[in-house]
PDB file of C-alpha atoms in Angstrom:
ATOM      1  CA  PRO K 703     -63.320 -51.154 -48.502  1.00  0.00           C
ATOM      2  CA  GLN K 704     -61.663 -49.233 -46.374  1.00  0.00           C
ATOM      3  CA  LYS K 705     -58.252 -49.639 -44.846  1.00  0.00           C
ATOM      4  CA  PRO K 706     -58.041 -50.122 -40.474  1.00  0.00           C
ATOM      5  CA  ARG K 707     -57.527 -47.669 -39.276  1.00  0.00           C
ATOM      6  CA  ARG K 708     -54.354 -47.322 -36.998  1.00  0.00           C
ATOM      7  CA  PHE K 709     -52.304 -44.678 -35.203  1.00  0.00           C
ATOM      8  CA  LEU K 710     -51.097 -41.686 -36.217  1.00  0.00           C
ATOM      9  CA  ASN K 711     -47.829 -40.336 -36.515  1.00  0.00           C
ATOM     10  CA  ARG K 712     -49.072 -37.163 -34.456  1.00  0.00           C
ATOM     11  CA  GLU K 713     -51.217 -39.429 -32.233  1.00  0.00           C
ATOM     12  CA  GLN K 714     -47.569 -41.126 -30.948  1.00  0.00           C
ATOM     13  CA  ARG K 715     -45.878 -37.458 -30.447  1.00  0.00           C
ATOM     14  CA  GLU K 716     -48.770 -36.279 -28.108  1.00  0.00           C
ATOM     15  CA  LEU K 717     -48.115 -39.723 -26.364  1.00  0.00           C
ATOM     16  CA  GLU K 718     -43.839 -39.404 -26.763  1.00  0.00           C
ATOM     17  CA  GLU K 719     -44.716 -35.180 -25.446  1.00  0.00           C
ATOM     18  CA  LEU K 720     -47.429 -36.008 -22.815  1.00  0.00           C
ATOM     19  CA  PRO K 721     -44.720 -37.014 -20.025  1.00  0.00           C
ATOM     20  CA  ALA K 722     -42.414 -34.185 -20.479  1.00  0.00           C
ATOM     21  CA  GLU K 723     -46.046 -31.454 -20.555  1.00  0.00           C
ATOM     22  CA  ILE K 724     -46.973 -33.261 -17.206  1.00  0.00           C
ATOM     23  CA  GLU K 725     -43.824 -33.253 -15.278  1.00  0.00           C
ATOM     24  CA  THR K 726     -43.208 -29.192 -16.261  1.00  0.00           C
ATOM     25  CA  LEU K 727     -47.590 -28.824 -14.811  1.00  0.00           C
ATOM     26  CA  GLU K 728     -46.009 -30.618 -11.831  1.00  0.00           C
ATOM     27  CA  THR K 729     -42.811 -28.760 -11.326  1.00  0.00           C
ATOM     28  CA  GLU K 730     -45.016 -25.635 -11.558  1.00  0.00           C
ATOM     29  CA  GLN K 731     -46.852 -27.234  -9.374  1.00  0.00           C
ATOM     30  CA  GLU K 732     -45.434 -27.133  -6.782  1.00  0.00           C
ATOM     31  CA  ASN K 733     -43.029 -24.136  -7.226  1.00  0.00           C
ATOM     32  CA  ILE K 734     -46.595 -22.438  -6.987  1.00  0.00           C
ATOM     33  CA  ALA K 735     -47.338 -23.939  -3.179  1.00  0.00           C
ATOM     34  CA  MET K 736     -44.251 -23.809  -1.220  1.00  0.00           C
ATOM     35  CA  GLU K 737     -44.469 -19.568  -2.776  1.00  0.00           C
ATOM     36  CA  LEU K 738     -47.692 -19.670  -0.950  1.00  0.00           C
ATOM     37  CA  GLY K 739     -46.801 -21.673   2.193  1.00  0.00           C
ATOM     38  CA  ASN K 740     -43.601 -17.794   1.563  1.00  0.00           C
ATOM     39  CA  PRO K 741     -45.026 -14.851   3.900  1.00  0.00           C
ATOM     40  CA  ASP K 742     -42.466 -12.863   2.421  1.00  0.00           C
ATOM     41  CA  SER K 743     -44.778 -13.757  -1.581  1.00  0.00           C
ATOM     42  CA  HIS K 744     -47.584 -12.180   0.056  1.00  0.00           C
ATOM     43  CA  LYS K 745     -45.624  -9.228   1.250  1.00  0.00           C
ATOM     44  CA  GLN K 746     -44.753  -8.188  -1.791  1.00  0.00           C
ATOM     45  CA  ASP K 747     -47.651  -8.893  -3.276  1.00  0.00           C
ATOM     46  CA  PRO K 748     -50.437  -8.521  -2.024  1.00  0.00           C
ATOM     47  CA  THR K 749     -52.855 -10.121  -4.697  1.00  0.00           C
ATOM     48  CA  PHE K 750     -49.934 -12.824  -5.274  1.00  0.00           C
ATOM     49  CA  SER K 751     -52.376 -14.900  -3.654  1.00  0.00           C
ATOM     50  CA  PRO K 752     -55.616 -15.053  -5.090  1.00  0.00           C
ATOM     51  CA  LYS K 753     -53.653 -15.485  -8.714  1.00  0.00           C
ATOM     52  CA  ALA K 754     -51.889 -18.326  -7.150  1.00  0.00           C
ATOM     53  CA  GLN K 755     -55.082 -19.675  -6.509  1.00  0.00           C
ATOM     54  CA  LEU K 756     -56.242 -19.696  -9.437  1.00  0.00           C
ATOM     55  CA  ARG K 757     -53.251 -20.915 -11.239  1.00  0.00           C
ATOM     56  CA  LEU K 758     -52.976 -24.395  -9.583  1.00  0.00           C
ATOM     57  CA  LYS K 759     -56.515 -24.776 -10.474  1.00  0.00           C
ATOM     58  CA  GLU K 760     -55.466 -24.034 -14.188  1.00  0.00           C
ATOM     59  CA  ILE K 761     -52.583 -26.111 -13.514  1.00  0.00           C
ATOM     60  CA  GLU K 762     -54.614 -29.472 -11.965  1.00  0.00           C
ATOM     61  CA  ASP K 763     -57.248 -28.734 -14.357  1.00  0.00           C
ATOM     62  CA  ALA K 764     -54.748 -28.883 -16.781  1.00  0.00           C
ATOM     63  CA  LEU K 765     -53.230 -31.793 -16.132  1.00  0.00           C
ATOM     64  CA  VAL K 766     -56.748 -33.981 -16.066  1.00  0.00           C
ATOM     65  CA  ARG K 767     -57.195 -33.278 -19.086  1.00  0.00           C
ATOM     66  CA  LYS K 768     -53.720 -34.871 -19.838  1.00  0.00           C
ATOM     67  CA  TYR K 769     -53.715 -37.790 -17.742  1.00  0.00           C
ATOM     68  CA  GLU K 770     -57.412 -38.886 -19.788  1.00  0.00           C
ATOM     69  CA  ARG K 771     -55.613 -37.740 -22.799  1.00  0.00           C
ATOM     70  CA  TRP K 772     -52.229 -40.528 -22.157  1.00  0.00           C
ATOM     71  CA  GLU K 773     -55.198 -42.980 -21.140  1.00  0.00           C
ATOM     72  CA  GLU K 774     -56.976 -42.597 -24.179  1.00  0.00           C
ATOM     73  CA  LEU K 775     -53.533 -42.394 -26.083  1.00  0.00           C
ATOM     74  CA  GLU K 776     -52.232 -45.335 -24.820  1.00  0.00           C
ATOM     75  CA  LEU K 777     -55.110 -47.913 -25.083  1.00  0.00           C
ATOM     76  CA  LEU K 778     -56.253 -46.427 -28.291  1.00  0.00           C
ATOM     77  CA  LYS K 779     -52.570 -47.104 -29.096  1.00  0.00           C
ATOM     78  CA  LYS K 780     -53.382 -51.226 -27.681  1.00  0.00           C
ATOM     79  CA  GLU K 781     -56.432 -51.230 -29.515  1.00  0.00           C
ATOM     80  CA  LEU K 782     -54.461 -50.830 -32.757  1.00  0.00           C
ATOM     81  CA  SER K 783     -51.990 -52.790 -32.454  1.00  0.00           C
ATOM     82  CA  PHE K 784     -53.756 -55.835 -32.650  1.00  0.00           C
TER      83      PHE K 784
END
């Protein structure tokens, strides 16, 4: 007979680390948005805006993946705790 699957240590660690990872990305997102609103940023580096827009898109994609993974791990933890 197969042992029932349990919530793995690495999954628990990942679940515990996700909030800090999300917070870091959200802080970076806020900082970039503030810099985009600063006209001096564009004067100092004409390529800043396109690079910043690209990075914002990367952050947005990463946040979506991390929130989805967080939800997935929470559901898995609940299912396996019964």
